[in-house]
Amino acid sequence: EDHLKVRKMKKKIMRKQLRAQHTLMRHEGIECVSHATQSLVIANAGLGNGMNRKQLLKTVEEYGLVEALLMPPNKPYSFVKYGSTEEAKKAFDALNGKELMLGDSGQNVVLYSNFVEKVFWKNAVPTNLPPGLTVIEKVVSPEEERRMLESIDWIGDEDAQNAQKTLKHRKVKHFGYEFRYDNNNVDKDKPLPGGLPEICSLFLEKCLKQGYIKHKPDQLTVNQYEPGQGIPPHIDTHSAFEDEIISLSLGAEIVMDFKHPDGHTVAVLLPRCSLLVMSGESRYLWTHGITPRKYDIIQASELGQKVGTITADVGDLTLNQRKTRTSFTFRKVRRSPCNCIYPSVCDSQKGQQRQVQPLFPHNEMEASELEQEYVHKVYEEIATHFSSTRHSPWPRIVEFLRSLPEGSIVADVGCGNGKYLGINKDLYMIGCDRSKNLVDICGEKNFQAFVGDALSVPMRSGSCDACISIAVIHHFSTAERRLAALRELARLLRPGGTALIYVWAMEQEYKNQKSKYLKEKHGNKDKEEEISSGMAQRLPGDQMPESSSQDSACTDQPLDNSKDKGCGAKPVADCRLPVHTNRTSFHSQDLLVPWHLKGGTKKRGESVETVLFPAGSKESQGPSPVFHRYYHVFCEGELEAACRSLDGVRVQKSYYDQGNWCVVLEKL
Ligand SMILES: [Zn+2]
């Protein structure tokens, strides 16, 4: 009977191991193999399900020499690489179905192991602190820390006006002015009696002297967080407080999460006795919050000593148990409305940001200003999110790049996040883009790219064997500028060199085929095309005319550029640029296309069976900001005609590809 039991048990473990294998493949793209290798993936042994690095290392080292142990953040699995296949096999047999208690939690997990060909994780991208944010270590001594903590009487004055409040269980106390959570503001006419605690004066003097702050704060909020407690992501109300906000961390270290409206998140370790200074962008534009959890993921080697961002060096992450942390946050109450440069998040400037759509440009200056505002600035702001939606290269562009001879020098003018820079390793590819943020993303991928304008690329004439210009020229707002951009591509080419040019087509339905762009109207997310979500977007503002009346108002305008004619497009001439409704056909050749910034990408299937505590809290989802990019969509024949008007080149090929007009130019 015992024998039967053991067999049943073994079968159960095998079943679960297989299930873990499938889950890893389906949700994480991790492919397990059936033959023995040096490396294992171990389900339920991840930071995401409460395993800490020390404990796991101890366990896996029992079976041999561990060459690498990777613990990806928030994942319920880890990778281990042994010195030999034999050792890995030993571990595989022993770890499958092994029950392990998580630390001293009293909770058990069952591990399931599978072989993988390689231990891998995407390269860690070193993250910078949000602009305007600094963390200064050891600003108070242990003695000062003790006295400051003792000065807060959490129990004594429960009936007093500034009595402690328990907000989502964290303890809060206000001095100087009370911060009201009902309207997220302070009563500026009702200062609290007593002002700031005496003990803070010395500290604030020091901050002023050291230049950490410019103005003496007059408001203090003391928060006490027990392990498991947190604060939802928020921006301190602009109209309530001045620019600089400083926060002292006492009693214990904690990880604070900062998030840009484009979804980019930076986790910052605030060591015990350190001072966080938020100013400028980090104070006005980024949200900050503390995820309610009992452990933080931190760099193992930085524990307790190093400040700054927690990069995803998965070979060095561990869990750090939280302890009681008390923060002293000092602010200066604002006496006049906020006039920051972030109107989209500024309560003082609400209602003032009614944008009027820009006019169609009439001269070079207006065109350049329009592109600055509605192309360059927007790409700079949406760079991270934009890049996250640009993975899969278009097949015919890949085909072009693969067809070039080995050793060719190729310029990608308007390279964006560099998705074509690595397609063919036999080429020397150089990217250039107007957006610094996008060029930085290329740099993170180790591509050669620089910031530059497609109208004057800083490269010698005739220096390239080939060029590509993908989805770039439609962002120029006059026919002259579009032509100049084409001429610049031709200039870069050596005789016999070729340029591949893609622009967005007015015709999103061609030869009775709907383009991908139209078809994906109700398609799934994470798609490779222009716009990630959403339907009609109008700019806020009452001045916006109905699109129909707007269009008809324009039809009588003379069209000064005959090249733009030919596909029934209505010119915008003296009108304001219409805002396009995403995933519909175009009604105007010149238009604004909305881009919806989504807050962070959703995480799918983060668990392999048991996950003992959630890795991240659900974040409050504010309305996502909308940006508008200027486009000139090309009619059939328009791109080709423009190319033919250039001297010294010939059109080798001209075709339509998934909603784009495409030309291959050859330099004569
Ligand atoms: Zn503001």
XYZ file of C-alpha atoms and ligand atoms in Angstrom:
669
model
C 0.000 0.000 0.000
C 2.912 2.272 0.792
C 4.306 1.517 -2.576
C 1.074 2.619 -4.189
C 1.102 5.834 -2.186
C 4.608 6.680 -3.309
C 3.665 6.048 -6.899
C 0.611 8.234 -6.599
C 2.698 10.937 -5.032
C 5.281 10.764 -7.804
C 2.561 10.999 -10.409
C 1.157 14.074 -8.731
C 4.541 15.757 -8.682
C 5.047 14.961 -12.346
C 1.680 16.400 -13.195
C 2.448 19.604 -11.352
C 5.902 19.824 -12.847
C 4.383 19.583 -16.312
C 1.868 22.220 -15.430
C 4.634 24.528 -14.261
C 6.384 23.843 -17.552
C 3.325 24.859 -19.543
C 2.691 27.939 -17.460
C 6.284 29.084 -17.901
C 6.019 28.627 -21.646
C 2.613 30.215 -22.043
C 2.985 33.211 -19.783
C 6.695 33.837 -19.679
C 8.000 32.415 -22.947
C 10.437 30.237 -21.050
C 11.084 27.027 -22.924
C 11.869 23.964 -20.862
C 13.695 21.060 -22.448
C 13.351 17.338 -21.764
C 17.042 16.509 -21.817
C 19.423 17.306 -18.988
C 21.387 20.554 -19.172
C 23.448 22.627 -16.737
C 20.568 24.954 -15.998
C 17.237 24.727 -14.230
C 14.220 26.920 -13.816
C 12.652 26.421 -10.420
C 8.998 27.309 -10.046
C 7.793 28.675 -6.702
C 11.313 29.704 -5.777
C 11.086 33.326 -6.851
C 11.205 36.728 -5.220
C 7.599 37.083 -6.359
C 6.437 34.301 -4.073
C 8.451 35.251 -1.034
C 11.684 33.307 -1.519
C 14.775 35.187 -0.495
C 18.111 34.873 -2.199
C 20.075 33.603 0.780
C 17.681 30.783 1.493
C 17.436 29.648 -2.110
C 21.181 29.816 -2.582
C 21.652 27.599 0.460
C 19.165 25.092 -0.917
C 20.533 24.893 -4.448
C 24.157 24.777 -3.325
C 23.481 21.419 -1.682
C 23.678 19.740 -5.076
C 26.770 21.282 -6.554
C 28.648 24.376 -7.552
C 26.274 27.188 -8.456
C 27.579 29.350 -11.270
C 24.631 31.713 -11.416
C 21.402 32.262 -9.572
C 19.007 34.650 -11.287
C 15.979 35.877 -9.430
C 13.880 38.139 -11.657
C 11.913 40.765 -9.745
C 8.295 39.899 -8.939
C 8.479 36.499 -10.596
C 7.570 33.253 -8.840
C 10.524 31.389 -10.319
C 14.296 31.518 -10.439
C 17.041 30.212 -12.666
C 20.066 28.318 -11.443
C 23.108 27.293 -13.450
C 25.393 24.552 -12.174
C 29.007 23.852 -13.025
C 28.058 20.567 -14.697
C 25.081 18.700 -16.094
C 25.535 15.995 -13.434
C 25.092 18.500 -10.645
C 22.067 20.010 -12.367
C 20.588 16.521 -12.721
C 21.098 15.853 -9.063
C 19.351 19.104 -8.206
C 16.571 18.398 -10.700
C 15.756 15.083 -9.006
C 16.009 16.446 -5.496
C 14.161 19.709 -6.021
C 11.165 18.359 -7.854
C 8.368 18.238 -5.342
C 10.643 19.443 -2.556
C 8.801 21.226 0.193
C 10.438 24.306 1.623
C 9.419 26.682 4.375
C 9.703 30.323 3.363
C 12.049 31.927 5.864
C 10.366 31.785 9.256
C 6.940 32.539 7.844
C 5.599 29.104 8.641
C 4.409 28.830 5.061
C 5.517 25.995 2.838
C 5.958 25.959 -0.896
C 6.556 23.020 -3.188
C 9.276 23.490 -5.775
C 9.130 22.171 -9.330
C 12.193 22.137 -11.504
C 12.729 21.866 -15.234
C 15.784 21.958 -17.431
C 16.357 24.965 -19.672
C 18.974 25.400 -22.377
C 20.222 28.668 -21.007
C 19.836 30.769 -17.951
C 18.727 34.096 -19.299
C 17.042 37.309 -18.504
C 16.719 40.452 -20.544
C 19.635 42.711 -19.978
C 19.239 44.982 -17.072
C 18.772 48.529 -18.201
C 20.347 50.831 -15.681
C 17.730 53.322 -14.697
C 18.382 56.899 -13.809
C 16.716 58.695 -10.964
C 13.764 60.835 -12.060
C 14.968 64.337 -12.998
C 15.009 66.666 -10.013
C 15.262 63.880 -7.469
C 18.157 63.343 -5.106
C 18.734 61.112 -2.126
C 21.261 62.303 0.420
C 22.580 59.683 2.796
C 23.225 60.036 6.517
C 21.781 63.501 6.931
C 21.007 62.804 10.575
C 23.025 60.926 13.158
C 21.568 57.946 15.045
C 21.293 60.232 18.068
C 19.302 62.868 16.109
C 17.178 60.091 14.642
C 16.338 58.806 18.093
C 15.401 62.253 19.378
C 13.256 63.072 16.381
C 11.389 59.781 16.657
C 10.847 60.319 20.380
C 9.496 63.814 19.785
C 6.421 62.431 18.071
C 3.790 61.568 20.602
C 1.563 59.075 18.844
C -0.712 58.382 21.815
C -0.749 61.432 24.055
C -2.899 63.861 22.136
C -5.621 61.783 20.637
C -8.266 64.390 21.237
C -6.232 67.303 20.062
C -6.947 68.947 16.765
C -3.897 67.475 15.121
C -4.464 64.050 16.538
C -3.092 61.074 14.760
C -5.126 59.795 11.900
C -4.971 56.282 10.735
C -5.025 56.316 6.981
C -5.199 52.903 5.455
C -3.600 51.893 8.734
C -0.555 54.078 8.429
C -0.243 56.667 11.170
C -0.176 60.316 10.148
C 0.378 63.549 12.005
C 0.474 67.101 10.702
C 2.292 70.161 11.969
C 2.201 73.764 10.850
C -0.834 73.227 8.668
C -3.169 70.311 8.458
C -3.240 68.505 5.174
C -6.812 67.576 4.366
C -7.302 64.373 2.501
C -10.837 65.297 1.428
C -9.681 68.059 -0.894
C -5.982 67.207 -0.972
C -5.083 70.674 0.175
C -4.226 72.693 3.251
C -6.248 75.350 5.037
C -3.837 78.154 4.322
C -5.604 80.574 6.673
C -5.668 78.154 9.560
C -2.195 77.355 10.751
C -2.044 74.802 13.537
C -0.968 76.093 16.924
C 2.585 75.279 17.862
C 4.100 75.316 14.405
C 6.748 72.754 13.614
C 8.346 70.776 16.453
C 11.355 72.564 17.933
C 13.625 69.646 17.168
C 13.167 70.147 13.427
C 14.565 73.670 13.381
C 18.171 72.606 13.638
C 17.719 70.019 10.942
C 16.031 72.467 8.575
C 18.758 75.050 9.179
C 21.249 72.446 8.081
C 19.241 71.667 4.943
C 19.150 75.354 4.022
C 22.844 75.771 4.699
C 23.783 72.714 2.655
C 21.609 73.967 -0.181
C 19.265 70.951 -0.168
C 16.395 73.443 -0.081
C 16.011 77.113 -0.903
C 13.033 78.026 1.264
C 12.299 77.135 4.840
C 9.355 74.720 5.034
C 6.357 75.588 7.191
C 4.454 72.337 7.050
C 5.389 68.879 8.299
C 3.669 65.554 7.832
C 4.903 62.616 9.850
C 3.945 59.195 8.530
C 4.593 55.916 10.235
C 4.525 52.774 8.128
C 4.451 49.316 9.651
C 5.560 46.421 7.440
C 2.761 45.765 4.948
C 1.567 49.355 4.905
C 2.013 51.805 2.080
C 0.754 54.929 0.378
C -0.941 54.980 -3.040
C 0.913 56.655 -5.899
C 0.198 60.387 -5.900
C 1.572 63.802 -6.769
C 1.488 66.343 -3.970
C -1.125 68.905 -4.973
C 0.622 71.631 -6.955
C -1.509 74.463 -5.602
C -0.922 73.386 -2.005
C 2.868 73.342 -1.862
C 5.898 74.966 -3.405
C 8.411 73.176 -5.589
C 10.770 71.527 -3.136
C 9.496 68.693 -0.990
C 11.897 66.874 1.300
C 11.363 63.681 3.223
C 13.499 62.163 5.929
C 13.439 58.371 6.374
C 13.853 57.270 9.962
C 13.840 53.901 11.673
C 14.280 51.749 8.572
C 14.902 51.808 4.851
C 12.107 51.452 2.307
C 11.649 51.314 -1.466
C 9.623 54.123 -3.016
C 8.232 53.800 -6.526
C 8.281 56.773 -8.885
C 6.236 56.725 -12.033
C 6.230 58.967 -15.098
C 2.874 59.469 -16.853
C 4.230 57.358 -19.721
C 4.326 54.366 -17.393
C 8.067 54.351 -16.813
C 8.665 53.305 -13.226
C 11.772 53.756 -11.120
C 12.135 52.064 -7.747
C 14.302 54.072 -5.389
C 15.813 52.767 -2.183
C 15.525 55.298 0.622
C 18.078 54.251 3.230
C 17.539 54.840 6.926
C 18.576 58.384 7.945
C 18.579 59.584 4.328
C 16.865 62.630 2.882
C 14.795 62.472 -0.279
C 14.612 65.776 -2.160
C 11.944 66.081 -4.827
C 12.002 69.117 -7.072
C 11.096 70.056 -10.622
C 9.908 67.164 -12.761
C 10.089 64.572 -9.996
C 7.939 66.748 -7.732
C 5.424 67.979 -10.301
C 5.102 65.259 -12.933
C 6.050 61.901 -11.410
C 3.849 60.133 -8.922
C 5.440 58.606 -5.858
C 4.121 55.901 -3.633
C 4.966 52.990 -1.402
C 3.622 49.583 -2.321
C 2.011 47.937 0.685
C 4.067 44.789 1.237
C 6.213 43.186 3.860
C 9.321 42.799 1.750
C 11.067 45.035 -0.745
C 13.144 43.783 -3.631
C 16.579 45.324 -3.388
C 20.077 44.717 -4.688
C 21.646 42.157 -2.361
C 25.026 43.843 -2.453
C 23.637 47.286 -1.758
C 21.773 46.382 1.369
C 21.866 49.182 3.846
C 24.630 51.095 2.170
C 23.857 52.221 -1.324
C 21.445 54.821 -2.483
C 19.608 55.105 -5.681
C 17.641 53.103 -8.134
C 17.137 49.415 -7.954
C 18.269 48.162 -11.311
C 17.143 44.810 -12.482
C 20.433 43.014 -12.054
C 18.671 39.714 -11.510
C 21.871 38.059 -10.391
C 21.870 40.252 -7.342
C 18.315 40.791 -6.168
C 16.958 39.726 -2.864
C 14.111 40.440 -0.489
C 14.518 42.843 2.362
C 12.111 42.560 5.247
C 10.472 45.852 6.111
C 10.554 47.328 9.574
C 8.737 50.302 11.041
C 9.687 53.361 9.037
C 8.806 56.904 10.006
C 9.049 59.711 7.500
C 9.236 63.421 8.210
C 8.051 65.216 5.085
C 8.596 68.966 5.007
C 6.860 71.286 2.583
C 6.308 74.982 2.076
C 2.703 76.053 1.715
C 2.121 77.828 -1.587
C 0.619 81.319 -1.477
C 0.013 81.926 -5.174
C -1.237 79.602 -7.931
C 1.201 77.112 -9.365
C 2.713 78.130 -12.656
C 4.690 74.999 -13.435
C 5.458 73.686 -16.900
C 3.348 70.541 -16.404
C -0.187 71.807 -17.019
C -1.499 68.283 -17.649
C -1.088 67.471 -13.953
C -1.427 70.955 -12.470
C -4.591 71.751 -10.521
C -3.787 75.486 -10.635
C -3.789 75.396 -14.419
C -6.837 73.215 -14.859
C -9.191 74.618 -17.459
C -6.476 76.805 -18.861
C -5.075 74.024 -20.928
C -7.810 74.192 -23.468
C -5.806 73.658 -26.513
C -6.802 75.039 -29.812
C -5.700 72.917 -32.670
C -2.876 74.487 -34.618
C -3.398 76.062 -38.000
C -2.125 74.521 -41.156
C 1.344 76.063 -41.607
C 1.794 78.758 -44.223
C 5.512 79.228 -44.185
C 8.731 77.548 -43.214
C 8.702 79.062 -39.745
C 5.178 77.934 -38.931
C 5.934 74.499 -40.324
C 8.981 74.102 -38.185
C 7.085 75.311 -35.106
C 4.243 72.921 -35.805
C 6.654 69.994 -36.111
C 8.472 71.057 -32.978
C 5.249 71.090 -30.970
C 3.321 68.247 -32.602
C 6.081 65.854 -33.610
C 9.374 66.310 -31.768
C 8.010 67.243 -28.365
C 5.446 64.460 -28.485
C 7.944 61.729 -29.392
C 10.169 62.941 -26.608
C 7.318 62.586 -24.126
C 5.917 59.292 -25.327
C 9.298 57.720 -26.122
C 9.186 54.918 -23.566
C 5.613 53.926 -24.267
C 6.088 54.329 -27.995
C 9.122 52.096 -27.878
C 7.244 49.454 -25.908
C 4.767 49.143 -28.773
C 7.450 48.847 -31.437
C 8.852 45.334 -31.448
C 8.110 43.491 -34.622
C 9.816 44.769 -37.734
C 7.829 44.909 -40.962
C 8.710 41.975 -43.218
C 9.394 43.857 -46.436
C 11.764 46.235 -44.675
C 13.584 43.258 -43.178
C 13.746 41.763 -46.653
C 15.326 44.968 -47.988
C 17.953 45.025 -45.234
C 18.757 41.332 -45.666
C 19.245 41.791 -49.402
C 22.084 44.304 -48.946
C 25.654 43.062 -49.426
C 27.732 42.295 -46.358
C 29.599 45.304 -45.020
C 27.199 47.876 -46.443
C 26.978 51.165 -44.594
C 23.319 51.921 -43.943
C 21.755 55.001 -42.353
C 18.362 54.695 -40.663
C 17.169 58.289 -40.744
C 14.430 58.556 -38.115
C 15.375 55.295 -36.455
C 12.976 55.593 -33.493
C 13.734 52.880 -30.932
C 16.127 51.218 -33.351
C 14.021 48.233 -34.245
C 15.733 47.932 -37.654
C 19.274 48.597 -36.455
C 19.930 45.021 -35.455
C 18.133 43.163 -38.249
C 21.195 42.308 -40.314
C 24.404 41.939 -38.339
C 26.450 41.978 -41.526
C 25.662 45.656 -42.119
C 27.102 48.745 -40.501
C 23.951 50.485 -39.426
C 23.806 53.984 -38.021
C 20.584 55.407 -36.645
C 19.581 58.992 -36.286
C 16.472 60.486 -34.735
C 15.253 63.863 -33.507
C 14.165 62.410 -30.172
C 16.919 62.173 -27.603
C 14.884 59.764 -25.529
C 14.466 57.390 -28.456
C 18.166 57.644 -29.298
C 18.909 56.802 -25.662
C 16.758 53.685 -26.019
C 18.855 52.702 -29.073
C 21.962 53.255 -26.986
C 20.652 50.980 -24.256
C 20.377 48.282 -26.909
C 23.992 48.962 -27.887
C 23.100 50.347 -31.299
C 24.949 53.217 -32.953
C 22.569 56.148 -33.033
C 22.727 59.892 -32.649
C 20.364 62.821 -32.383
C 19.897 64.548 -35.700
C 17.423 66.181 -38.019
C 16.295 64.426 -41.184
C 16.541 67.737 -43.042
C 20.258 68.011 -42.347
C 21.800 64.695 -41.412
C 25.338 65.276 -40.150
C 26.941 62.744 -42.480
C 29.085 63.191 -45.549
C 27.461 63.128 -48.995
C 27.739 59.802 -50.750
C 28.817 58.036 -47.566
C 26.045 55.445 -47.453
C 25.451 52.298 -49.473
C 21.831 52.394 -48.420
C 19.359 54.403 -46.337
C 16.009 53.665 -44.833
C 13.392 56.220 -43.853
C 10.516 54.432 -42.203
C 7.458 56.395 -41.125
C 9.365 59.679 -40.977
C 8.630 61.875 -43.972
C 4.898 62.007 -43.221
C 5.770 64.118 -40.167
C 6.956 67.055 -42.302
C 4.208 69.586 -42.683
C 4.854 71.153 -46.097
C 5.507 69.642 -49.513
C 8.814 71.555 -49.655
C 10.010 70.054 -46.403
C 8.982 66.539 -47.432
C 10.885 67.000 -50.660
C 13.894 68.355 -48.767
C 13.889 65.257 -46.554
C 13.897 63.023 -49.647
C 16.688 65.084 -51.167
C 18.706 64.640 -47.994
C 18.377 60.848 -48.251
C 19.557 60.989 -51.860
C 22.508 63.141 -50.797
C 23.691 60.478 -48.347
C 23.740 57.764 -51.004
C 26.760 56.846 -53.092
C 26.082 56.308 -56.799
C 24.260 53.006 -57.122
C 23.145 53.154 -53.482
C 19.476 52.627 -52.596
C 17.026 54.166 -50.160
C 13.847 52.531 -48.884
C 11.142 55.030 -47.937
C 7.866 54.305 -46.132
C 5.140 56.851 -45.459
C 1.632 56.456 -44.128
C -1.015 56.203 -46.846
C -4.231 58.153 -47.069
C -5.740 55.003 -48.528
C -6.125 52.620 -45.662
C -8.222 50.430 -47.888
C -6.473 49.434 -51.078
C -7.578 46.974 -53.742
C -10.474 46.053 -51.485
C -8.118 45.141 -48.694
C -8.314 46.898 -45.379
C -4.947 47.761 -43.890
C -3.836 46.266 -40.626
C -4.412 49.665 -39.068
C -8.119 49.583 -39.895
C -8.538 45.909 -39.154
C -7.132 46.180 -35.703
C -9.974 48.369 -34.589
C -11.084 45.826 -32.050
C -7.886 43.880 -32.153
C -5.820 42.802 -29.241
C -3.384 44.943 -27.401
C 0.369 45.156 -27.772
C 0.116 45.462 -31.490
C 2.747 46.747 -33.736
C 0.984 49.609 -35.396
C 0.327 53.161 -34.990
C -2.055 53.648 -32.174
C -2.397 51.482 -29.171
C -5.955 52.014 -28.106
C -8.963 54.163 -28.097
C -11.464 55.625 -30.424
C -12.344 59.145 -31.304
C -10.492 61.824 -29.446
C -11.270 65.461 -29.750
C -9.114 68.028 -28.233
C -10.797 69.653 -25.301
C -12.241 73.034 -26.067
C -15.434 74.574 -27.213
C -13.899 76.285 -30.182
C -13.611 72.997 -32.009
C -16.004 73.024 -34.914
C -17.776 69.883 -35.934
C -15.599 68.058 -38.355
C -18.177 68.098 -41.112
C -18.644 71.837 -41.075
C -14.930 72.230 -40.768
C -14.294 70.114 -43.795
C -16.867 71.849 -45.899
C -15.553 75.221 -44.853
C -12.273 74.199 -46.353
C -13.379 72.806 -49.659
C -13.540 76.208 -51.304
C -10.005 77.066 -50.367
C -7.628 77.034 -53.240
C -5.133 74.276 -53.125
C -1.709 75.675 -53.693
C 0.052 72.401 -53.955
C -1.132 70.281 -56.816
C 0.888 67.297 -55.661
C -1.380 66.958 -52.691
C -4.372 66.477 -54.920
C -5.665 63.312 -56.327
C -7.368 61.145 -53.759
C -10.362 63.214 -52.826
C -8.622 64.552 -49.776
C -9.892 67.786 -48.466
C -7.196 70.355 -48.027
C -7.002 72.087 -44.718
C -5.682 75.352 -46.095
C -6.782 78.038 -43.630
C -8.384 75.638 -41.230
C -7.246 74.176 -38.009
C -5.860 70.697 -38.307
C -8.523 68.081 -37.690
C -8.030 65.417 -35.048
C -8.166 61.951 -36.471
C -10.333 59.225 -35.026
C -8.075 56.270 -34.475
C -8.674 53.196 -36.597
C -10.899 54.947 -39.088
C -10.187 56.059 -42.639
C -8.610 59.423 -43.211
C -10.688 62.377 -44.319
C -7.906 64.885 -44.505
C -4.315 64.595 -45.623
C -3.022 66.838 -42.878
C -4.160 65.928 -39.445
C -3.408 65.272 -35.803
C -3.347 61.666 -34.655
C -3.939 61.024 -30.967
C -1.569 58.904 -28.926
C -2.932 57.521 -25.698
C -0.376 57.048 -23.010
C -1.253 53.966 -21.124
C -0.153 53.644 -17.543
C 2.253 50.713 -17.446
C 1.725 47.499 -19.288
C -0.491 44.960 -17.679
C 1.209 41.969 -16.264
C -0.053 38.662 -17.356
C 0.028 35.428 -15.417
C 2.499 36.365 -12.811
C 2.026 33.236 -10.828
C 2.980 29.655 -11.105
C 0.607 28.143 -8.622
C 1.026 29.526 -5.145
C 1.872 33.120 -4.752
C 1.905 34.003 -1.140
C 1.757 37.739 -1.335
C 1.056 40.008 -4.226
C 4.185 41.381 -5.777
C 2.766 44.810 -6.482
C -0.316 46.663 -5.451
C -2.878 47.604 -7.987
C -2.107 51.116 -8.873
C -4.675 53.788 -9.180
C -5.444 54.290 -12.809
C -5.857 57.945 -13.565
C -7.117 59.085 -16.933
C -4.351 58.466 -19.416
C -2.952 61.565 -21.098
C -3.464 62.047 -24.821
C -0.819 63.483 -27.125
C -1.313 64.570 -30.699
C 1.130 64.006 -33.501
C 1.028 65.822 -36.804
C 0.864 63.665 -39.966
C 0.648 64.314 -43.641
C -0.768 61.094 -45.079
C 0.264 60.453 -48.688
C -2.090 59.824 -51.581
C -1.413 57.204 -54.192
C 1.429 58.355 -56.444
C 2.361 61.322 -54.275
C 5.546 59.886 -52.800
C 6.602 58.486 -56.136
C 6.011 61.834 -57.879
C 8.025 63.653 -55.241
C 10.888 61.194 -55.694
C 10.778 61.544 -59.473
C 11.092 65.309 -59.169
C 14.542 64.903 -57.596
C 17.655 65.096 -59.734
C 20.189 62.300 -59.861
C 17.965 59.497 -58.647
C 15.591 57.025 -60.182
C 12.631 55.198 -58.689
C 13.513 51.535 -58.655
C 10.311 50.302 -57.076
C 7.080 51.784 -55.826
C 4.489 49.812 -53.915
C 1.789 49.738 -51.234
C 2.444 47.789 -48.044
C -0.044 47.560 -45.187
C -1.359 51.096 -45.325
C 1.917 52.657 -46.414
C 3.266 54.007 -49.688
C 6.768 52.797 -50.316
C 9.525 53.667 -52.740
C 12.984 52.281 -53.405
C 15.209 55.068 -54.763
C 18.465 54.522 -56.530
C 21.197 57.145 -56.756
C 22.477 57.551 -60.280
Zn 1.657 73.043 -11.210
